[in-house]
PDB file of C-alpha atoms in Angstrom:
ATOM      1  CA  UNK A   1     -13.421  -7.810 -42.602  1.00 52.00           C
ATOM      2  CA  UNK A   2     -12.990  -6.834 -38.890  1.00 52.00           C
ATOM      3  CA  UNK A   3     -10.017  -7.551 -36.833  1.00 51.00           C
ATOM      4  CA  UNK A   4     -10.266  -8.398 -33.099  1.00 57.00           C
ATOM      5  CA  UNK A   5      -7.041  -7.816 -31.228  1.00 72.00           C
ATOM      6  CA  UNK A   6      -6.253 -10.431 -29.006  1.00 83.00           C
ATOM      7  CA  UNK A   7      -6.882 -10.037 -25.209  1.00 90.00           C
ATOM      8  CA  UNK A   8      -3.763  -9.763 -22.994  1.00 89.00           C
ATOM      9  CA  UNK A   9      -4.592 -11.509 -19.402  1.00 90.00           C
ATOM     10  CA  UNK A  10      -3.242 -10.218 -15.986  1.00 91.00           C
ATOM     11  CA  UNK A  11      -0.146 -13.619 -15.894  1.00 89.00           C
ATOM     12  CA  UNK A  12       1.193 -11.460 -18.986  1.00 91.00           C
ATOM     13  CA  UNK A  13       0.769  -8.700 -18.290  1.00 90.00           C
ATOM     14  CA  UNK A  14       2.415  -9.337 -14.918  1.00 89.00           C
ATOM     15  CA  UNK A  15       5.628 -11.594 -17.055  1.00 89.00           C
ATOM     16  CA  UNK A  16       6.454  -8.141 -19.242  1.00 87.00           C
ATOM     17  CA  UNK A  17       9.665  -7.175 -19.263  1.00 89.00           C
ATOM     18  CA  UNK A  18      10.467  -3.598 -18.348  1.00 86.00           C
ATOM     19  CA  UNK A  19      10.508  -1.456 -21.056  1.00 87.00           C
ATOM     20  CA  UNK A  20      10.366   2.116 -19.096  1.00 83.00           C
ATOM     21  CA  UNK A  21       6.593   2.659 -19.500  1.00 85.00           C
ATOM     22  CA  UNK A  22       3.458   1.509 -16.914  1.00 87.00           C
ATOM     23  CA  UNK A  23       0.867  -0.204 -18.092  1.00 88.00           C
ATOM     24  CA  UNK A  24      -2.693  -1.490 -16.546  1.00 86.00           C
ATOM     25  CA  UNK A  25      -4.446  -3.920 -18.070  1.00 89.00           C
ATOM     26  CA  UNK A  26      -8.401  -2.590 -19.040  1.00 93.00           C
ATOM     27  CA  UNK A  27     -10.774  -5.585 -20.154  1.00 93.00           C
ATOM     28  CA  UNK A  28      -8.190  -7.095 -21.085  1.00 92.00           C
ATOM     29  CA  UNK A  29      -6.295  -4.345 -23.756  1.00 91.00           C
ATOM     30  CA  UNK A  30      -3.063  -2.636 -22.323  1.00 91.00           C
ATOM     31  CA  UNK A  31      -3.089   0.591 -21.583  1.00 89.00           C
ATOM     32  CA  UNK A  32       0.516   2.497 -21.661  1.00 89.00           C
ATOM     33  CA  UNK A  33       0.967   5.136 -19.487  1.00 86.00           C
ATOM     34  CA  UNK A  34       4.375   7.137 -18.799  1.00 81.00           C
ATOM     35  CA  UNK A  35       5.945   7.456 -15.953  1.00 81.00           C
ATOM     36  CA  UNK A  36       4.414   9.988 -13.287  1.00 82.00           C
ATOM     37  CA  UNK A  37       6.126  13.613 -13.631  1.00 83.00           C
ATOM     38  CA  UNK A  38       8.084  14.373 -10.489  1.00 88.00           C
ATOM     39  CA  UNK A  39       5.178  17.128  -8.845  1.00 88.00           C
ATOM     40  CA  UNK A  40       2.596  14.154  -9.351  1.00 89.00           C
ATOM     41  CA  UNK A  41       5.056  11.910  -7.987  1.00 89.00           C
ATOM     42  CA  UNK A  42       5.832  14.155  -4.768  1.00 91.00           C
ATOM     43  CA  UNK A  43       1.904  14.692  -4.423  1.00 93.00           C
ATOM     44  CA  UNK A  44       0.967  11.134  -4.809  1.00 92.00           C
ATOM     45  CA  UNK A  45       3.963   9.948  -2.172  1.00 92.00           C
ATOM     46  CA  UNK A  46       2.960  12.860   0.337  1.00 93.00           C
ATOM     47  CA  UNK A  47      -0.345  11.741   0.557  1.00 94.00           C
ATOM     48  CA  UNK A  48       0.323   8.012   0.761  1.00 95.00           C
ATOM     49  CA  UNK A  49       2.901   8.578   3.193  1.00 95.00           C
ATOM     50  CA  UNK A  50       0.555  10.509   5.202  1.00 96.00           C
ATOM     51  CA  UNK A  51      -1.446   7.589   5.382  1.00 97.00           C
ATOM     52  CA  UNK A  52       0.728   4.685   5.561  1.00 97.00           C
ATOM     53  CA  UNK A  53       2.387   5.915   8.744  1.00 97.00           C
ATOM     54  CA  UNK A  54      -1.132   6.308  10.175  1.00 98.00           C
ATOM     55  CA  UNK A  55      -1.846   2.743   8.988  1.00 98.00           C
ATOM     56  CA  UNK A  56       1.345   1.418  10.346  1.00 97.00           C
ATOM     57  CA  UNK A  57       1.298   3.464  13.838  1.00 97.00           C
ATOM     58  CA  UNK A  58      -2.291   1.981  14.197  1.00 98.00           C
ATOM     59  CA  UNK A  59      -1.817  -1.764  12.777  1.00 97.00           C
ATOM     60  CA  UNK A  60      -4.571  -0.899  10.299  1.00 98.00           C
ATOM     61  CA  UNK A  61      -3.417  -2.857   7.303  1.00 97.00           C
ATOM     62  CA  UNK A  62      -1.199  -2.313   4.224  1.00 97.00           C
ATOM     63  CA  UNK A  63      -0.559   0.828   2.272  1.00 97.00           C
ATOM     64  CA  UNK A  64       0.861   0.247  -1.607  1.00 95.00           C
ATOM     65  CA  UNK A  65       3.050   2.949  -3.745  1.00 88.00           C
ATOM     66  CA  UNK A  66       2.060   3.429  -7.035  1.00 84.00           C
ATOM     67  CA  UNK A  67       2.479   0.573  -9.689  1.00 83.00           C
ATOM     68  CA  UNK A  68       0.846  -1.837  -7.671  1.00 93.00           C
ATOM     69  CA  UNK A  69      -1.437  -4.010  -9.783  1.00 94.00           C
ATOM     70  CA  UNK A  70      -4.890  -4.542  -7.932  1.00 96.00           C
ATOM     71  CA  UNK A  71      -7.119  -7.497  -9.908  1.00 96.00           C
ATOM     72  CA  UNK A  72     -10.319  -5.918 -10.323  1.00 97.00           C
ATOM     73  CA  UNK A  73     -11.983  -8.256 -12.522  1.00 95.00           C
ATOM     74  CA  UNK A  74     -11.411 -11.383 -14.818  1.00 94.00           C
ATOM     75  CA  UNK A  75     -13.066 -12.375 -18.102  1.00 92.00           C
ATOM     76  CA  UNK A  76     -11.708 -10.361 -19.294  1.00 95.00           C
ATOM     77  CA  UNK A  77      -8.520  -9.422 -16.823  1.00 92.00           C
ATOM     78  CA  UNK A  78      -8.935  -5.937 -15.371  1.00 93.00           C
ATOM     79  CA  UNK A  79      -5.762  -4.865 -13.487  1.00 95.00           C
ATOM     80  CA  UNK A  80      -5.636  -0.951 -12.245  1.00 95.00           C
ATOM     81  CA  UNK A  81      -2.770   0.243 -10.609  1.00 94.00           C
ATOM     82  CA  UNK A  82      -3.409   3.376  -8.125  1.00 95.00           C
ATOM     83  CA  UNK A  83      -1.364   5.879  -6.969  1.00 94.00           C
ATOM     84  CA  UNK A  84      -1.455   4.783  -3.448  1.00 96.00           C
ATOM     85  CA  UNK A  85      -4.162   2.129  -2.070  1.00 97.00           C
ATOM     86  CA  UNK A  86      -5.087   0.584   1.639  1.00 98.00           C
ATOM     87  CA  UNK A  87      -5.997  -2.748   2.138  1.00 98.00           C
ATOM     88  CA  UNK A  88      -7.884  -3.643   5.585  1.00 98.00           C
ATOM     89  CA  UNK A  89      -5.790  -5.623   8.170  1.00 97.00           C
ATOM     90  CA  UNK A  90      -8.205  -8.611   8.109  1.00 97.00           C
ATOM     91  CA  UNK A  91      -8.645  -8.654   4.442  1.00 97.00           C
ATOM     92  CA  UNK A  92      -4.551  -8.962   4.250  1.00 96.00           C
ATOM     93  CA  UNK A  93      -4.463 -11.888   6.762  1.00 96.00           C
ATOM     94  CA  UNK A  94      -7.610 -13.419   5.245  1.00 96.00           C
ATOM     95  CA  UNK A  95      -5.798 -14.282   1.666  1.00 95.00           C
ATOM     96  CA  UNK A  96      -2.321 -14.044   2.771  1.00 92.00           C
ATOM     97  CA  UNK A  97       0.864 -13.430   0.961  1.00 90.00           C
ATOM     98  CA  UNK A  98       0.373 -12.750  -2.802  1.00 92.00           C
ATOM     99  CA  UNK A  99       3.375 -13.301  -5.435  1.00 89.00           C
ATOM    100  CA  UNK A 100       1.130 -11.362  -8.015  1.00 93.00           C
ATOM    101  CA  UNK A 101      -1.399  -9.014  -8.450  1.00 95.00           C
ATOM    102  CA  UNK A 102      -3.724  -8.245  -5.528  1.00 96.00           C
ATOM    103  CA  UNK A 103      -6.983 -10.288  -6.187  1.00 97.00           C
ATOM    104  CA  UNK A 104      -9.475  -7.470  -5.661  1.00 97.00           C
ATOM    105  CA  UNK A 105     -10.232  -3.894  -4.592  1.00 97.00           C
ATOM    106  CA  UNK A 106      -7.946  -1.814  -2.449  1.00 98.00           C
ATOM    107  CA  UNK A 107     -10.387  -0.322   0.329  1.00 98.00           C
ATOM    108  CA  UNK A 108      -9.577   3.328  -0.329  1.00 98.00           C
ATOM    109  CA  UNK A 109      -7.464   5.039  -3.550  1.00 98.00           C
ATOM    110  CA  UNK A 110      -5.378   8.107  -3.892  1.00 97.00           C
ATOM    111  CA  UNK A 111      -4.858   8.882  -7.504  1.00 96.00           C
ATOM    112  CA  UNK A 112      -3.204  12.686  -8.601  1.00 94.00           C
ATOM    113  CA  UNK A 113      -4.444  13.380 -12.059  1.00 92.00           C
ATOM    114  CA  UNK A 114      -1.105  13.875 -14.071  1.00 87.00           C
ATOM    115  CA  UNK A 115      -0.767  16.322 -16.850  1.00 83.00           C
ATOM    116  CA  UNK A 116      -1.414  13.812 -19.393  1.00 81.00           C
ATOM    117  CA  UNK A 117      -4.470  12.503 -17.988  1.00 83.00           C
ATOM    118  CA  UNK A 118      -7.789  13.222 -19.850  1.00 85.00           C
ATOM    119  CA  UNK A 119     -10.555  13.612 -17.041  1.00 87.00           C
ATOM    120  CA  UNK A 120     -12.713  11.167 -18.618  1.00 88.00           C
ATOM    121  CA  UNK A 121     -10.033   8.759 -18.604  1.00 89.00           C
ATOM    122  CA  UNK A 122      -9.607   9.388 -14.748  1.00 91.00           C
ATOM    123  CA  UNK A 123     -13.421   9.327 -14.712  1.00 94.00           C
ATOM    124  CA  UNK A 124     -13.236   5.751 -15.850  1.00 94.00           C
ATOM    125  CA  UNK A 125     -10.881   5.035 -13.626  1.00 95.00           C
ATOM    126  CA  UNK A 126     -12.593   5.935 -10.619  1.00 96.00           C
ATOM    127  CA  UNK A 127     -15.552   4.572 -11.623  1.00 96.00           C
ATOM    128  CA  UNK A 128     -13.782   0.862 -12.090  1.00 97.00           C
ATOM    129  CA  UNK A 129     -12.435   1.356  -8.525  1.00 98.00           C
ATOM    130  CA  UNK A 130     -15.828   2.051  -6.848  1.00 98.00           C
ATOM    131  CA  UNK A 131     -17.562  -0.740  -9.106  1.00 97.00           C
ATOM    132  CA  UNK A 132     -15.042  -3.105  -7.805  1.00 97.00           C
ATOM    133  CA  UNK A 133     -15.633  -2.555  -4.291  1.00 97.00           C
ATOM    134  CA  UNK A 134     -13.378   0.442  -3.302  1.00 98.00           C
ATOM    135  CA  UNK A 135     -14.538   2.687  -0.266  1.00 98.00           C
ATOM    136  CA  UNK A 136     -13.405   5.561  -0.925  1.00 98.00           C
ATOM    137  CA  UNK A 137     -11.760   6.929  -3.828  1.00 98.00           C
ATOM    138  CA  UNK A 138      -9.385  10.286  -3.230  1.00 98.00           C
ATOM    139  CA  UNK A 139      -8.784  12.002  -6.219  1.00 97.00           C
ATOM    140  CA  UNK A 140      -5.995  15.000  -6.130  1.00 96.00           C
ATOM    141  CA  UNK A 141      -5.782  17.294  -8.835  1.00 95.00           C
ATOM    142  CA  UNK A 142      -2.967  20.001  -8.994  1.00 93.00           C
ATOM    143  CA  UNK A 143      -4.475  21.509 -12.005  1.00 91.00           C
ATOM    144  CA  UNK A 144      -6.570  23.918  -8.563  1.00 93.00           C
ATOM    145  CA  UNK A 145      -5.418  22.333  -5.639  1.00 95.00           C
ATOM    146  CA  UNK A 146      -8.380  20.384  -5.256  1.00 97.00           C
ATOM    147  CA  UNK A 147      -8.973  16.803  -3.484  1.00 97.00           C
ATOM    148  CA  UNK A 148     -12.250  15.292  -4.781  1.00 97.00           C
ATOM    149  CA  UNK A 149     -13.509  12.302  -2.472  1.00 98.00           C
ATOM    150  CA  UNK A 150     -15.711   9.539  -4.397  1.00 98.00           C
ATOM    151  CA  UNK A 151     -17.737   6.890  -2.476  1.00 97.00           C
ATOM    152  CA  UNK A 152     -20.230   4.724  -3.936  1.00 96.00           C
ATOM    153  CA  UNK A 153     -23.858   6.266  -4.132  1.00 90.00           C
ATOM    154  CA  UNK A 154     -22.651   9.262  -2.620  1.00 94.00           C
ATOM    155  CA  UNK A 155     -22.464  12.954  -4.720  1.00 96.00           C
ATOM    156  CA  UNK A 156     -18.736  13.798  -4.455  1.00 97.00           C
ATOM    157  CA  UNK A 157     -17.465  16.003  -2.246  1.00 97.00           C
ATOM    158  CA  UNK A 158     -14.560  18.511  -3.686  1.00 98.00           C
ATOM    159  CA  UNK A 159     -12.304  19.612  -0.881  1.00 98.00           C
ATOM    160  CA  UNK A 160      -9.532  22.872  -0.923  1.00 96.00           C
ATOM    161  CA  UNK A 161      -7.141  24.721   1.345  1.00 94.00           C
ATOM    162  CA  UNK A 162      -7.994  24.202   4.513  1.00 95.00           C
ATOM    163  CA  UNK A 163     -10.347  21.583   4.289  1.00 97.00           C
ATOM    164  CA  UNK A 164     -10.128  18.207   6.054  1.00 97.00           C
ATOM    165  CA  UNK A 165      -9.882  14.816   4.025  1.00 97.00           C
ATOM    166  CA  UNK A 166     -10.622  12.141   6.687  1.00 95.00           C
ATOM    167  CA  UNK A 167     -10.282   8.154   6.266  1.00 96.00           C
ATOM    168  CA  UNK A 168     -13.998   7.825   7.374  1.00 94.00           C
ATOM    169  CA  UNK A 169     -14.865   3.966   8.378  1.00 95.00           C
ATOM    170  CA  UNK A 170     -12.414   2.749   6.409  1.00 97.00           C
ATOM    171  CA  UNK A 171      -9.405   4.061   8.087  1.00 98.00           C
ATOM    172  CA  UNK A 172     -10.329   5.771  11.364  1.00 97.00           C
ATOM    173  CA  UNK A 173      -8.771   8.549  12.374  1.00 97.00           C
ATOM    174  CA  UNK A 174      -6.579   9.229   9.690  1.00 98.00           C
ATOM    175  CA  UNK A 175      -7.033  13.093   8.343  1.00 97.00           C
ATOM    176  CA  UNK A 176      -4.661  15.397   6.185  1.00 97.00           C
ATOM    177  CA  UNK A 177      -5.318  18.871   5.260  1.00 97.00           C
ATOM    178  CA  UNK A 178      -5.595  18.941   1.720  1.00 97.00           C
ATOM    179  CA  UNK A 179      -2.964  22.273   2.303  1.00 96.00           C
ATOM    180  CA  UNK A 180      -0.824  20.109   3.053  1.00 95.00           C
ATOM    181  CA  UNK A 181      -0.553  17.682   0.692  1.00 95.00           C
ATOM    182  CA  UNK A 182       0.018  20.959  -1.825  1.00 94.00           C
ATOM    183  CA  UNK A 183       2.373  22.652   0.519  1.00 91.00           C
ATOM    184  CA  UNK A 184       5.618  22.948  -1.258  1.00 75.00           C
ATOM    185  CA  UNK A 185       3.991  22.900  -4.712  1.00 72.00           C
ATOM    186  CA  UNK A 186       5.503  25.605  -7.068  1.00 62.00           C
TER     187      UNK A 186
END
């Protein structure tokens, strides 16, 4: 005899109390995850940050922190939660305010592999963000101070040091040395 586990959908997942852990939500199965450590943490937020005052200063659209919950597919839910995401200006104003989970793709994703993370589970991940419709995926490791940028039917292209990650078309102008986003790093 086989026993199915019952399929948890994105309204529950959403109505969980807090219990200290993060979870996302993968065909419908929960996935816990702990908190980030506090170097992925500082990574993560210096890279967003870099962004989200470039979005702001040039009225591009919305930057998230981590834990946001993007709705990436239904039948089963899907719900990923990034590291940091952008949403386009007119795709914000063209569904408006949302009490939930965002219904869709961010346009570009920073995620910082943590300790913990397998690379085939961060493989998956990045692969559910591109099928989904996500431009660009950024994908920072601190393991060697790489930055690995994902787009869809393009080879990836594995930045260091001094090298330039750019927001392409999807955010214009926006550019951070990937130095910089380790500078501090121990």
């Amino acid at each position: 005899m086989t026993t199915r586990r019952r399929l948890v959908t994105a309204g529950e997942l959403l109505d969980m109390p807090d219990d200290g852990w993060r979870y996302e939500l993968v065909r419908g199965e929960l996935r816990r995850m702990p908190p980030a450590g506090f170097e992925d943490g500082r990574l993560a937020s210096e890279a967003g940050s870099s962004l989200g005052n470039y979005v702001k200063e040039h009225n591009l659209g919305v930057v998230c922190a981590s834990e946001t919950g993007f709705l990436i597919g239904t039948e089963p839910d899907h719900v990923r939660a990034p590291d940091a995401a952008f949403v386009r200006r007119e795709r914000v104003e063209a569904i408006g305010a949302v009490s939930g989970y965002w219904p869709g793709a961010p346009d570009l994703v920073i995620e910082v592999i943590s300790p913990n993370d397998r690379y085939t589970e961060v493989e998956e991940k990045v692969e559910d963000w591109l099928k989904a419709g996500t431009a660009i995926v950024i994908i920072i490791n601190p393991r060697n101070r790489t930055a690995t940028i994902r787009r869809p039917s393009q080879a990836p292209a594995i930045l260091s040091g001094q090298d330039i990650i750019d927001g392409g078309e999807v955010v214009p102008g926006w550019q951070i040395a990937v130095a910089e986003i380790f500078a501090g790093l121990m």
